[in-house]
């Protein structure tokens, strides 16, 4: 982005110089001269280049802003630790997810209380077509976040639950947020995946049958293989 900004600044300076040259009185040639015509053509070309650079810089700014929002949401979710079967912490995690859904997708998910902790469902409205499946419980015991909180170093995010699967949840929410139309998209995020999805399995199966297509946003294993099944 710094390179795009430098190019834009140079283009602006060039355009200012061309504008100065196009003042026929100061430049010392008439508006009908060939030199004036060449300067006009060069200025039009410069303005076109500057407009393109401005668009590129704006796009870069927007990408940086989206990345910052993505990382901020991931940090909040990872630092809201959520070990399986810990109701209080899972409720806090569900509240954190609810906040992300509201800010990114406009309305809150539905909370489904369960013996193992709250599940969440969200719908973009319309006829169900695609179900995004995820879980917000982790295998990490209470206190892991205090010892190993979320961090980003050398372009890599770390922290308990980043890989499995809080980064996937945040990516899915932001991905849907980027769509112009959210209709047909549903989420089911369970709280008991790490202990076998014993209570949520039937609910997930019902949602999957209703939608027809299912996407699992859990990170791939070594080699980048797509995960196509759940416990």
CSV table of C-alpha atoms in Angstrom, one decimal:
chain,number,residue,atom,x,y,z
A,1,UNK,CA,0.0,0.0,0.0
A,2,UNK,CA,2.9,2.4,0.7
A,3,UNK,CA,4.1,1.9,-2.9
A,4,UNK,CA,0.6,2.8,-4.2
A,5,UNK,CA,0.6,5.9,-2.1
A,6,UNK,CA,4.0,7.0,-3.3
A,7,UNK,CA,3.0,6.5,-7.0
A,8,UNK,CA,-0.2,8.5,-6.3
A,9,UNK,CA,1.8,11.4,-4.8
A,10,UNK,CA,4.2,11.4,-7.8
A,11,UNK,CA,1.3,11.5,-10.2
A,12,UNK,CA,-0.3,14.4,-8.4
A,13,UNK,CA,3.0,16.3,-8.5
A,14,UNK,CA,3.3,15.5,-12.2
A,15,UNK,CA,-0.3,16.7,-12.8
A,16,UNK,CA,0.4,19.9,-11.0
A,17,UNK,CA,3.4,20.6,-13.2
A,18,UNK,CA,1.4,19.9,-16.3
A,19,UNK,CA,-1.3,22.3,-15.1
A,20,UNK,CA,1.4,25.0,-14.6
A,21,UNK,CA,2.7,24.4,-18.1
A,22,UNK,CA,-0.8,24.7,-19.6
A,23,UNK,CA,-1.1,28.3,-18.5
A,24,UNK,CA,-0.4,29.7,-21.9
A,25,UNK,CA,0.7,33.0,-20.5
A,26,UNK,CA,3.2,31.6,-18.1
A,27,UNK,CA,4.4,28.9,-20.4
A,28,UNK,CA,5.0,31.4,-23.3
A,29,UNK,CA,3.1,29.7,-26.1
A,30,UNK,CA,-0.4,30.2,-27.5
A,31,UNK,CA,-3.3,27.9,-27.0
A,32,UNK,CA,-3.1,26.9,-30.7
A,33,UNK,CA,0.5,25.8,-30.6
A,34,UNK,CA,1.6,22.2,-31.0
A,35,UNK,CA,3.4,22.4,-27.6
A,36,UNK,CA,0.1,23.4,-25.9
A,37,UNK,CA,-1.7,20.5,-27.6
A,38,UNK,CA,0.9,18.0,-26.5
A,39,UNK,CA,0.7,19.3,-23.0
A,40,UNK,CA,-3.1,18.9,-23.0
A,41,UNK,CA,-2.8,15.3,-24.2
A,42,UNK,CA,-0.2,14.5,-21.6
A,43,UNK,CA,-2.3,16.1,-18.9
A,44,UNK,CA,-5.3,14.0,-19.9
A,45,UNK,CA,-3.2,10.8,-19.8
A,46,UNK,CA,-1.8,11.9,-16.4
A,47,UNK,CA,-5.3,12.5,-15.0
A,48,UNK,CA,-6.3,9.0,-16.1
A,49,UNK,CA,-3.3,7.4,-14.4
A,50,UNK,CA,-3.9,9.4,-11.2
A,51,UNK,CA,-7.6,8.3,-11.2
A,52,UNK,CA,-6.5,4.6,-11.5
A,53,UNK,CA,-3.9,5.1,-8.7
A,54,UNK,CA,-6.5,6.7,-6.5
A,55,UNK,CA,-8.8,3.7,-7.0
A,56,UNK,CA,-6.0,1.3,-6.2
A,57,UNK,CA,-5.1,3.2,-3.1
A,58,UNK,CA,-8.7,3.2,-1.9
A,59,UNK,CA,-9.0,-0.6,-2.6
A,60,UNK,CA,-5.8,-1.1,-0.6
A,61,UNK,CA,-7.2,1.0,2.3
A,62,UNK,CA,-10.4,-1.1,2.3
A,63,UNK,CA,-8.4,-4.3,2.3
A,64,UNK,CA,-6.3,-3.2,5.2
A,65,UNK,CA,-9.5,-2.1,7.1
A,66,UNK,CA,-11.1,-5.5,6.5
A,67,UNK,CA,-8.0,-7.4,7.6
A,68,UNK,CA,-7.9,-5.3,10.8
A,69,UNK,CA,-11.6,-6.1,11.5
A,70,UNK,CA,-11.0,-9.8,10.8
A,71,UNK,CA,-8.0,-9.9,13.2
A,72,UNK,CA,-9.9,-8.0,15.9
A,73,UNK,CA,-12.8,-10.4,15.7
A,74,UNK,CA,-10.5,-13.4,15.9
A,75,UNK,CA,-8.6,-12.0,18.8
A,76,UNK,CA,-11.9,-11.4,20.8
A,77,UNK,CA,-13.1,-14.9,20.0
A,78,UNK,CA,-9.9,-16.7,20.8
A,79,UNK,CA,-9.4,-14.8,24.1
A,80,UNK,CA,-12.9,-15.7,25.1
A,81,UNK,CA,-11.8,-19.2,26.0
A,82,UNK,CA,-14.5,-21.9,25.6
A,83,UNK,CA,-13.5,-25.4,26.9
A,84,UNK,CA,-16.1,-28.1,26.3
A,85,UNK,CA,-18.6,-28.6,29.1
A,86,UNK,CA,-17.8,-25.3,30.8
A,87,UNK,CA,-21.2,-23.6,30.6
A,88,UNK,CA,-20.2,-20.2,31.9
A,89,UNK,CA,-17.3,-19.8,29.4
A,90,UNK,CA,-19.2,-21.2,26.5
A,91,UNK,CA,-22.0,-18.7,27.2
A,92,UNK,CA,-19.4,-15.9,27.1
A,93,UNK,CA,-18.1,-17.4,23.8
A,94,UNK,CA,-21.6,-17.5,22.4
A,95,UNK,CA,-22.1,-13.8,23.4
A,96,UNK,CA,-18.8,-12.9,21.7
A,97,UNK,CA,-20.0,-14.7,18.5
A,98,UNK,CA,-23.4,-13.0,18.8
A,99,UNK,CA,-21.6,-9.6,18.8
A,100,UNK,CA,-19.6,-10.5,15.7
A,101,UNK,CA,-22.7,-11.7,13.9
A,102,UNK,CA,-24.6,-8.5,14.7
A,103,UNK,CA,-21.7,-6.2,13.6
A,104,UNK,CA,-20.9,-8.1,10.5
A,105,UNK,CA,-24.2,-9.6,9.3
A,106,UNK,CA,-26.7,-7.2,10.8
A,107,UNK,CA,-28.7,-9.4,13.2
A,108,UNK,CA,-28.1,-11.8,16.1
A,109,UNK,CA,-28.1,-15.6,15.9
A,110,UNK,CA,-30.6,-17.8,17.8
A,111,UNK,CA,-29.2,-19.4,20.9
A,112,UNK,CA,-30.1,-23.0,21.5
A,113,UNK,CA,-29.5,-24.0,25.2
A,114,UNK,CA,-28.2,-27.5,25.7
A,115,UNK,CA,-26.8,-29.8,28.4
A,116,UNK,CA,-23.2,-29.1,27.1
A,117,UNK,CA,-23.5,-25.3,26.4
A,118,UNK,CA,-25.2,-23.0,23.9
A,119,UNK,CA,-25.4,-23.7,20.2
A,120,UNK,CA,-26.0,-20.9,17.8
A,121,UNK,CA,-28.0,-20.8,14.5
A,122,UNK,CA,-28.2,-17.9,12.1
A,123,UNK,CA,-30.2,-17.4,8.9
A,124,UNK,CA,-29.9,-14.9,6.1
A,125,UNK,CA,-33.5,-15.5,5.2
A,126,UNK,CA,-35.1,-16.9,2.2
A,127,UNK,CA,-35.1,-20.6,1.1
A,128,UNK,CA,-32.3,-22.5,2.9
A,129,UNK,CA,-29.6,-23.5,0.4
A,130,UNK,CA,-26.2,-23.6,2.1
A,131,UNK,CA,-25.4,-24.5,5.7
A,132,UNK,CA,-22.1,-23.4,7.3
A,133,UNK,CA,-21.2,-25.7,10.1
A,134,UNK,CA,-18.7,-24.9,12.9
A,135,UNK,CA,-18.1,-25.3,16.6
A,136,UNK,CA,-17.0,-22.8,19.3
A,137,UNK,CA,-15.9,-25.3,22.0
A,138,UNK,CA,-12.2,-26.1,22.3
A,139,UNK,CA,-10.0,-28.8,23.9
A,140,UNK,CA,-8.0,-26.3,25.9
A,141,UNK,CA,-8.5,-26.2,29.7
A,142,UNK,CA,-9.4,-23.1,31.7
A,143,UNK,CA,-6.4,-20.8,32.0
A,144,UNK,CA,-4.8,-21.6,28.7
A,145,UNK,CA,-5.7,-18.1,27.3
A,146,UNK,CA,-4.0,-16.4,30.3
A,147,UNK,CA,-0.8,-18.4,29.6
A,148,UNK,CA,-1.0,-18.2,25.8
A,149,UNK,CA,-3.2,-15.4,24.6
A,150,UNK,CA,-3.9,-14.5,21.1
A,151,UNK,CA,-1.0,-13.1,19.1
A,152,UNK,CA,0.1,-12.4,15.6
A,153,UNK,CA,3.7,-12.8,14.8
A,154,UNK,CA,5.3,-12.9,11.3
A,155,UNK,CA,1.9,-13.0,9.7
A,156,UNK,CA,0.8,-16.0,11.7
A,157,UNK,CA,-2.0,-15.9,14.3
A,158,UNK,CA,-1.7,-18.1,17.4
A,159,UNK,CA,-3.7,-18.8,20.5
A,160,UNK,CA,-5.9,-21.6,21.9
A,161,UNK,CA,-8.6,-22.5,19.3
A,162,UNK,CA,-7.2,-20.4,16.4
A,163,UNK,CA,-6.8,-23.5,14.3
A,164,UNK,CA,-9.7,-25.6,15.6
A,165,UNK,CA,-11.7,-23.7,14.7
A,166,UNK,CA,-12.2,-20.1,15.6
A,167,UNK,CA,-10.4,-18.7,12.6
A,168,UNK,CA,-12.7,-20.7,10.4
A,169,UNK,CA,-15.8,-19.2,12.2
A,170,UNK,CA,-14.5,-15.6,11.7
A,171,UNK,CA,-13.6,-16.3,8.1
A,172,UNK,CA,-17.1,-17.7,7.4
A,173,UNK,CA,-18.9,-14.8,9.0
A,174,UNK,CA,-16.7,-12.2,7.1
A,175,UNK,CA,-17.1,-14.2,3.9
A,176,UNK,CA,-20.9,-14.1,4.1
A,177,UNK,CA,-20.7,-10.4,5.1
A,178,UNK,CA,-18.9,-9.8,1.8
A,179,UNK,CA,-21.9,-11.1,-0.2
A,180,UNK,CA,-24.4,-8.7,-1.5
A,181,UNK,CA,-27.2,-11.1,-0.7
A,182,UNK,CA,-27.2,-13.3,2.4
A,183,UNK,CA,-30.5,-15.1,1.6
A,184,UNK,CA,-30.3,-18.9,1.6
A,185,UNK,CA,-27.3,-19.0,3.9
A,186,UNK,CA,-27.5,-20.6,7.4
A,187,UNK,CA,-25.0,-21.2,10.2
A,188,UNK,CA,-25.0,-23.9,12.8
A,189,UNK,CA,-22.3,-23.5,15.5
A,190,UNK,CA,-22.4,-26.2,18.2
A,191,UNK,CA,-20.8,-26.3,21.6
A,192,UNK,CA,-20.1,-30.0,21.9
A,193,UNK,CA,-18.0,-30.9,18.8
A,194,UNK,CA,-14.9,-31.8,20.8
A,195,UNK,CA,-16.8,-34.3,22.9
A,196,UNK,CA,-18.5,-35.9,19.9
A,197,UNK,CA,-21.5,-33.6,19.1
A,198,UNK,CA,-23.7,-36.0,21.1
A,199,UNK,CA,-26.4,-33.5,21.7
A,200,UNK,CA,-26.2,-31.4,18.6
A,201,UNK,CA,-25.8,-34.2,16.0
A,202,UNK,CA,-29.5,-34.5,15.3
A,203,UNK,CA,-29.9,-30.7,15.0
A,204,UNK,CA,-27.0,-30.5,12.6
A,205,UNK,CA,-28.4,-33.3,10.5
A,206,UNK,CA,-31.8,-31.7,10.3
A,207,UNK,CA,-30.3,-28.4,9.2
A,208,UNK,CA,-28.1,-30.1,6.6
A,209,UNK,CA,-31.1,-31.9,5.1
A,210,UNK,CA,-33.1,-28.6,5.0
A,211,UNK,CA,-30.3,-26.8,3.2
A,212,UNK,CA,-29.0,-29.5,0.9
A,213,UNK,CA,-25.4,-28.2,0.7
A,214,UNK,CA,-23.0,-28.0,3.7
A,215,UNK,CA,-19.7,-26.2,4.1
A,216,UNK,CA,-17.3,-27.0,7.0
A,217,UNK,CA,-15.0,-24.1,7.8
A,218,UNK,CA,-12.6,-26.0,10.0
A,219,UNK,CA,-9.0,-25.5,9.0
A,220,UNK,CA,-7.4,-28.2,6.8
A,221,UNK,CA,-4.9,-30.6,8.0
A,222,UNK,CA,-1.3,-31.0,6.7
A,223,UNK,CA,-1.3,-30.9,2.9
A,224,UNK,CA,-4.3,-28.6,2.7
A,225,UNK,CA,-7.0,-31.3,2.3
A,226,UNK,CA,-10.6,-30.1,2.5
A,227,UNK,CA,-12.5,-31.4,5.4
A,228,UNK,CA,-15.8,-33.0,4.3
A,229,UNK,CA,-17.0,-34.6,7.5
A,230,UNK,CA,-17.7,-33.9,11.2
A,231,UNK,CA,-17.6,-36.0,14.4
